[in-house]
Short mmCIF file of C-alpha atoms in Angstrom, two decimals:
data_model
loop_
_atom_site.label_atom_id
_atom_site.label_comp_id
_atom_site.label_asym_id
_atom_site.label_seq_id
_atom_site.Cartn_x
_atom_site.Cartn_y
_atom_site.Cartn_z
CA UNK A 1 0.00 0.00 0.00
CA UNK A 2 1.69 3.37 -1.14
CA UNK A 3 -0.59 5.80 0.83
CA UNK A 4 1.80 6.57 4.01
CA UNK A 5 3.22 3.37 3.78
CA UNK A 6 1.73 1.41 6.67
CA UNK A 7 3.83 -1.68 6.59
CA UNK A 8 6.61 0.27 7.90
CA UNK A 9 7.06 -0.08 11.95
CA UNK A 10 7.32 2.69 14.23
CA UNK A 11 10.10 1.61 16.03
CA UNK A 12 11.94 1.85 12.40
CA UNK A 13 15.20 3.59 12.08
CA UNK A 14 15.82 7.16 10.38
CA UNK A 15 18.45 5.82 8.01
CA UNK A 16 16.74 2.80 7.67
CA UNK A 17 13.42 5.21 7.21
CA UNK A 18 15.24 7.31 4.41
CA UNK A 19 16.26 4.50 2.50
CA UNK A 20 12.92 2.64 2.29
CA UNK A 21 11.01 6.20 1.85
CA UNK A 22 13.65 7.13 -0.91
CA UNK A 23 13.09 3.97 -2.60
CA UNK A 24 9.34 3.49 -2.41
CA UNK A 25 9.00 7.65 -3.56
CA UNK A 26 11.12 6.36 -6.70
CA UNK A 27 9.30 3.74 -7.60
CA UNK A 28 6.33 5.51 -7.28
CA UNK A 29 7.51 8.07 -9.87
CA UNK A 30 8.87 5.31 -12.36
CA UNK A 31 5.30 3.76 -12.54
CA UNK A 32 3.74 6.87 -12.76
CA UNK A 33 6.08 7.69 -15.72
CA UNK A 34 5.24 4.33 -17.19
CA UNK A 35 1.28 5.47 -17.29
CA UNK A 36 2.18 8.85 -18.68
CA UNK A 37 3.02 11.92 -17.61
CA UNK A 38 3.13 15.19 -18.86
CA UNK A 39 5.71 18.14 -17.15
CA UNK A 40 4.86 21.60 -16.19
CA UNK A 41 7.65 24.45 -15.87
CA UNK A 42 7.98 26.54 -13.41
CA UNK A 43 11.29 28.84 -13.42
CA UNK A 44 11.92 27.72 -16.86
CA UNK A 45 11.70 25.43 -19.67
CA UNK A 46 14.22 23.29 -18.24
CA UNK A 47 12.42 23.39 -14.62
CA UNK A 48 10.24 21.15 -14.37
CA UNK A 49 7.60 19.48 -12.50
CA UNK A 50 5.04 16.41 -13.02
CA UNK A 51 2.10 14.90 -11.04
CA UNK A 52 4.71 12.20 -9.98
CA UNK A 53 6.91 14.92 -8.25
CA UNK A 54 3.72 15.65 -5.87
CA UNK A 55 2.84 12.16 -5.78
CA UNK A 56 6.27 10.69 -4.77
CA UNK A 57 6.36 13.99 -1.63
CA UNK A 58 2.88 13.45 -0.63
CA UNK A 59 4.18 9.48 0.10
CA UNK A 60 7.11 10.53 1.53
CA UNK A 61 5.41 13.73 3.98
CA UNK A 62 2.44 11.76 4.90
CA UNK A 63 4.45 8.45 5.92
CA UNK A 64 6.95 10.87 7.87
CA UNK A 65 3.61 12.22 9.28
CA UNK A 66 2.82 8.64 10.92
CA UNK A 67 6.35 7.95 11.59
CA UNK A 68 7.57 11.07 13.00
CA UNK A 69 5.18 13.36 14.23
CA UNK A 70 7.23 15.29 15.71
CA UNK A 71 9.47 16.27 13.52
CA UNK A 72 9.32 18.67 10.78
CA UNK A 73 9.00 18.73 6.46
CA UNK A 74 10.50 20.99 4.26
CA UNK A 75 9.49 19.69 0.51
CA UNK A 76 10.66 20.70 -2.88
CA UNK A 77 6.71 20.74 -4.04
CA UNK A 78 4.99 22.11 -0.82
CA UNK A 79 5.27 19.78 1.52
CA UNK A 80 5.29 21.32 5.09
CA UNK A 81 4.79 20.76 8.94
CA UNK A 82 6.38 22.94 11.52
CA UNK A 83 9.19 20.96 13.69
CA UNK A 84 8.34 20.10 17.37
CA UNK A 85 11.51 18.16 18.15
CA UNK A 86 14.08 20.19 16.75
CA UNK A 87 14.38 18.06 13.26
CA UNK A 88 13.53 18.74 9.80
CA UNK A 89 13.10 16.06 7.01
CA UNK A 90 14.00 18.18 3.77
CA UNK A 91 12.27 16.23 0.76
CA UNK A 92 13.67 16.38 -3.02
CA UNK A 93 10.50 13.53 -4.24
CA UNK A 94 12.22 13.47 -7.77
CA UNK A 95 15.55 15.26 -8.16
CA UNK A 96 16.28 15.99 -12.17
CA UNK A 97 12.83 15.88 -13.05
CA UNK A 98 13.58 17.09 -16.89
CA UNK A 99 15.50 14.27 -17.10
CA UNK A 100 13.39 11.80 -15.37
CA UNK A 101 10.58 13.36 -17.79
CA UNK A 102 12.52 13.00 -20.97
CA UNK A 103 14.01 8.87 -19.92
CA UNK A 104 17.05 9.78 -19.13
CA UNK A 105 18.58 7.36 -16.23
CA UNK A 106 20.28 10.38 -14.08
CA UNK A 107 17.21 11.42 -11.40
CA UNK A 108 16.64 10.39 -8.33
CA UNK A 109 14.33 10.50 -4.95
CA UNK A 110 16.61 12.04 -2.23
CA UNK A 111 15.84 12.82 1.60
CA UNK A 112 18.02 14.45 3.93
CA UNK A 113 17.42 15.02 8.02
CA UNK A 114 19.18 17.93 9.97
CA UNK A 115 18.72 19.72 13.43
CA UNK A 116 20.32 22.70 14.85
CA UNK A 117 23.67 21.27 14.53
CA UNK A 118 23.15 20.60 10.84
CA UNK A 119 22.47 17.64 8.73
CA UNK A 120 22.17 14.10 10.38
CA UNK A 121 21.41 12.13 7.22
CA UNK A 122 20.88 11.90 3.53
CA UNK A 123 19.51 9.24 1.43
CA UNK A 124 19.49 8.73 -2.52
CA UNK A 125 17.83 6.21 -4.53
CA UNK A 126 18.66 6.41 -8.10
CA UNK A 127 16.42 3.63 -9.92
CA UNK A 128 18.15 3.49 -13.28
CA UNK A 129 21.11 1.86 -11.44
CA UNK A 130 19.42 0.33 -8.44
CA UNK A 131 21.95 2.16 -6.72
CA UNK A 132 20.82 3.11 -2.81
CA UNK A 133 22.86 5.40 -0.48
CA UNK A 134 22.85 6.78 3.17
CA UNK A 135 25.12 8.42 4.90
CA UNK A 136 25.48 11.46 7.60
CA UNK A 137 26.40 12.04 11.48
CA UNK A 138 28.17 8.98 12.79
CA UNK A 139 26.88 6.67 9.72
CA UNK A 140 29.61 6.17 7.19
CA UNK A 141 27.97 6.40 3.65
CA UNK A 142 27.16 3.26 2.49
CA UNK A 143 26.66 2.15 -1.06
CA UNK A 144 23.73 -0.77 -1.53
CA UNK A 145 24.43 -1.91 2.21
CA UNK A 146 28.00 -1.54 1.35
CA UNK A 147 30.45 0.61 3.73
CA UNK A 148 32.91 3.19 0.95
CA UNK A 149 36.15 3.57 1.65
CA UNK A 150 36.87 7.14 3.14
CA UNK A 151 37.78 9.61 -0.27
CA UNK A 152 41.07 10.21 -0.74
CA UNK A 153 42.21 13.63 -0.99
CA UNK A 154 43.08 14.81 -4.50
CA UNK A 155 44.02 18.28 -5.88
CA UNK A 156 41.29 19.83 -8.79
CA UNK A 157 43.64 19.05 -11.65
CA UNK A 158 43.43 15.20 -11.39
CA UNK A 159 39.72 15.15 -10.77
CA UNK A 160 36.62 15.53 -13.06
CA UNK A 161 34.41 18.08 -11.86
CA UNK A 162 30.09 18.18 -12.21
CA UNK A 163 28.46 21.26 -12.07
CA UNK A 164 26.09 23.34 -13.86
CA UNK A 165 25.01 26.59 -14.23
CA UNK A 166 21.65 28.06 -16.79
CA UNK A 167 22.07 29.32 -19.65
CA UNK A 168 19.83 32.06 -18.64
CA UNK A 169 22.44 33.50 -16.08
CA UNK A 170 25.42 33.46 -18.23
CA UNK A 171 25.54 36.82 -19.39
CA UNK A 172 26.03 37.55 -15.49
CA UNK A 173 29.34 38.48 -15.26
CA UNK A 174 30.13 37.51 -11.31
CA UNK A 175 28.72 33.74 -12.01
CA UNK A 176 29.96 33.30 -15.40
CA UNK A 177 33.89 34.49 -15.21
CA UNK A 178 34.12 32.56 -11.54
CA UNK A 179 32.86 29.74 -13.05
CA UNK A 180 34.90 29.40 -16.33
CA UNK A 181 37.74 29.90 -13.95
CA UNK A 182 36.81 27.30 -11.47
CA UNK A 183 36.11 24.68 -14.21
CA UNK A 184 39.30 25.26 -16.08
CA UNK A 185 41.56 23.83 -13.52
CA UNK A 186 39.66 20.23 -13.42
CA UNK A 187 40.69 17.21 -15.23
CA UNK A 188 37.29 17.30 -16.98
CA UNK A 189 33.79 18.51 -16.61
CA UNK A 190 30.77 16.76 -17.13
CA UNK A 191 27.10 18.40 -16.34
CA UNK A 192 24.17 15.67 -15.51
CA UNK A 193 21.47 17.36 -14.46
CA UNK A 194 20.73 15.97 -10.81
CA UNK A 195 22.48 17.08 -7.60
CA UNK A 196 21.73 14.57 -5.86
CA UNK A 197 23.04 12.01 -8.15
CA UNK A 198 26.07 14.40 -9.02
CA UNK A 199 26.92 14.48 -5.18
CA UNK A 200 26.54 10.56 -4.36
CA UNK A 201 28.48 9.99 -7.74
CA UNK A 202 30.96 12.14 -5.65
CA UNK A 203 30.88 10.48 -2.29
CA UNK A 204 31.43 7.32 -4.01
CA UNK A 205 35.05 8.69 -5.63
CA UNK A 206 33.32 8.52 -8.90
CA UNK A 207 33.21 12.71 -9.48
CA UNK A 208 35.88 14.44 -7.54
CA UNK A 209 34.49 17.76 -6.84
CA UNK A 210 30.95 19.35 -7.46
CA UNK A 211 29.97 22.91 -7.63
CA UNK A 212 26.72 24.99 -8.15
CA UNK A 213 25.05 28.24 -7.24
CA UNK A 214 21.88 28.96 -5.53
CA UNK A 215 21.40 25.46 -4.66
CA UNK A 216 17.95 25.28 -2.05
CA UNK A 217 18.87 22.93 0.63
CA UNK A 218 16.70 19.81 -1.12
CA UNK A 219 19.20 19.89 -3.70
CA UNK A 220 22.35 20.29 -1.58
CA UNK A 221 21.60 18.51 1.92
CA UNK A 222 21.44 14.51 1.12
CA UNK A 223 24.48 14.80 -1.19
CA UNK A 224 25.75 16.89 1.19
CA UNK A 225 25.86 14.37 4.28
CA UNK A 226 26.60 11.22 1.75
CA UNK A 227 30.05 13.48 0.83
CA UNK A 228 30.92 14.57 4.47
CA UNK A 229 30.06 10.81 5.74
CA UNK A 230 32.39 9.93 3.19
CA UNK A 231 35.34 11.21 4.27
CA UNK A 232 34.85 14.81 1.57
CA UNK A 233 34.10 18.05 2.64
CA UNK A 234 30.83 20.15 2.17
CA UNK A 235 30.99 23.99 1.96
CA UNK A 236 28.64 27.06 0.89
CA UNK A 237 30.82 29.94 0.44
CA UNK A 238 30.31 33.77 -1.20
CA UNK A 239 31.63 34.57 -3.95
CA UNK A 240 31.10 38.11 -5.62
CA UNK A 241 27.47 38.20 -4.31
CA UNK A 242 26.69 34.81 -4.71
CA UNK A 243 26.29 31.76 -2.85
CA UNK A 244 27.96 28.45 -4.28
CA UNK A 245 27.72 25.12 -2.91
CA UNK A 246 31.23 22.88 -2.86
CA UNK A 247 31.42 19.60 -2.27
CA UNK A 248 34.61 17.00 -2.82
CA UNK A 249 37.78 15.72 -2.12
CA UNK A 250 39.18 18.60 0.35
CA UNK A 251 41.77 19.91 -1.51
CA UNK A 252 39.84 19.79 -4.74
CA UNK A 253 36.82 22.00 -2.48
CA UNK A 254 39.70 24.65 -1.65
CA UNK A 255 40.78 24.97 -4.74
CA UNK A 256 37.29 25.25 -6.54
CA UNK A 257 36.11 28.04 -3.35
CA UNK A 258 39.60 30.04 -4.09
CA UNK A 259 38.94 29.96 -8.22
CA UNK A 260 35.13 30.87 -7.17
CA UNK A 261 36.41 34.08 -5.13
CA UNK A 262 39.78 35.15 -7.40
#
């Protein structure tokens, strides 16, 4: 039964939580996308979002509602209930929802739990791979049940580099010169259209260093604590009026924050 998911206990874990709400929200989606969907924008062309987006949160919010009532719900799509405990479940239902819309294998269902001391969790389910992580405060990020190996630290130029930034904002002068000068000291650069699955790519070695601007904490918190869990660091840093979100192997981070703010 999908409606708040009553088979799960109470006494269930939060990581074990995120990963079965991560999972169940992505499923959801990929049978909805099997019956049809259509996409609606809503900062641009490129910005998208379905009836499977709301679906997949509604799941996810009214599940955490029976689980933990306590705590509150941030959601991409609306979702929202006012913390009691001091916790926040920040919901991304379908992360890279023009590609998920157009069958491309990079989205995702992420989840991500902080308090006042910052973020306790993350969780990513990305179906095309059957690929499952979790990772945050005192939980090494796992991999499909699988402990990683802490990263290992590796300058900018011997790493590939994911990031993006619109086309609509390149003519902006303090994004688009930090940028180009950021990216031009990686190994390579690739752009694939999910944070979420850029930043668990990332945790698992696979990406070296990932950077983005104006990134709303659904986007940036599950990759986030899957990259810090991992042994990488996770930064948002100013940079000529801007905020930009860092995450990597260390030295690859400091390198991308000082090209950011040259």
């Amino acid at each position: 039964m999908d409606d708040h998911l009553t088979d799960l206990p109470t006494d269930i874990d939060d990581a074990t939580l995120a990963l079965e709400l991560t999972r169940r929200a992505a499923e959801l989606a990929s049978r909805m996308r099997g019956e049809g969907l259509s996409g609606e924008s809503k900062t641009s062309i490129s910005d998208l979002v379905t009836a499977a987006d709301h679906a997949a949160e509604d799941l996810v919010a009214g599940t955490l509602a029976r689980l933990r009532p306590d705590d509150g719900i941030v959601g991409e799509e609306g979702a929202e209930a006012v913390s009691r405990s001091g916790r926040t479940w920040v919901i991304d239902p379908v992360d890279g929802t023009y590609n998920f819309l157009s069958g491309l294998g990079t989205w995702c269902s992420a989840l991500a739990l902080r308090d006042a001391s910052g973020i306790l969790l993350g969780a990513v389910h990305q179906p095309s791979v059957g690929e499952a992580w979790v990772g945050g405060r005192d939980l090494p990020t796992s991999l499909n049940g699988r402990p990683l190996d802490e990263l290992a630290d590796l300058p900018l130029a011997e790493v590939a580099m994911a990031t993006y930034l619109h086309p609509g904002v390149l003519h902006v002068d303090t994004l688009r010169e930090p940028w180009l000068a950021a990216i031009s000291g990686a190994a390579t650069v690739r752009m694939f259209g999910s944070g979420s699955c850029d930043l668990a790519a990332v945790a698992g070695g696979r990406i070296g260093v990932w950077a983005q601007q104006s990134v709303p904490e659904w986007d940036w918190l599950p990759g986030a604590a899957l990259v810090t869990a991992a042994g990488g660091r996770a930064e948002q840093v100013e940079a000529h009026g801007h905020t930009w979100s860092v995450a990597g192997r260390p030295t690859a981070v400091e390198q991308v924050i000082a090209a950011l703010r040259g």
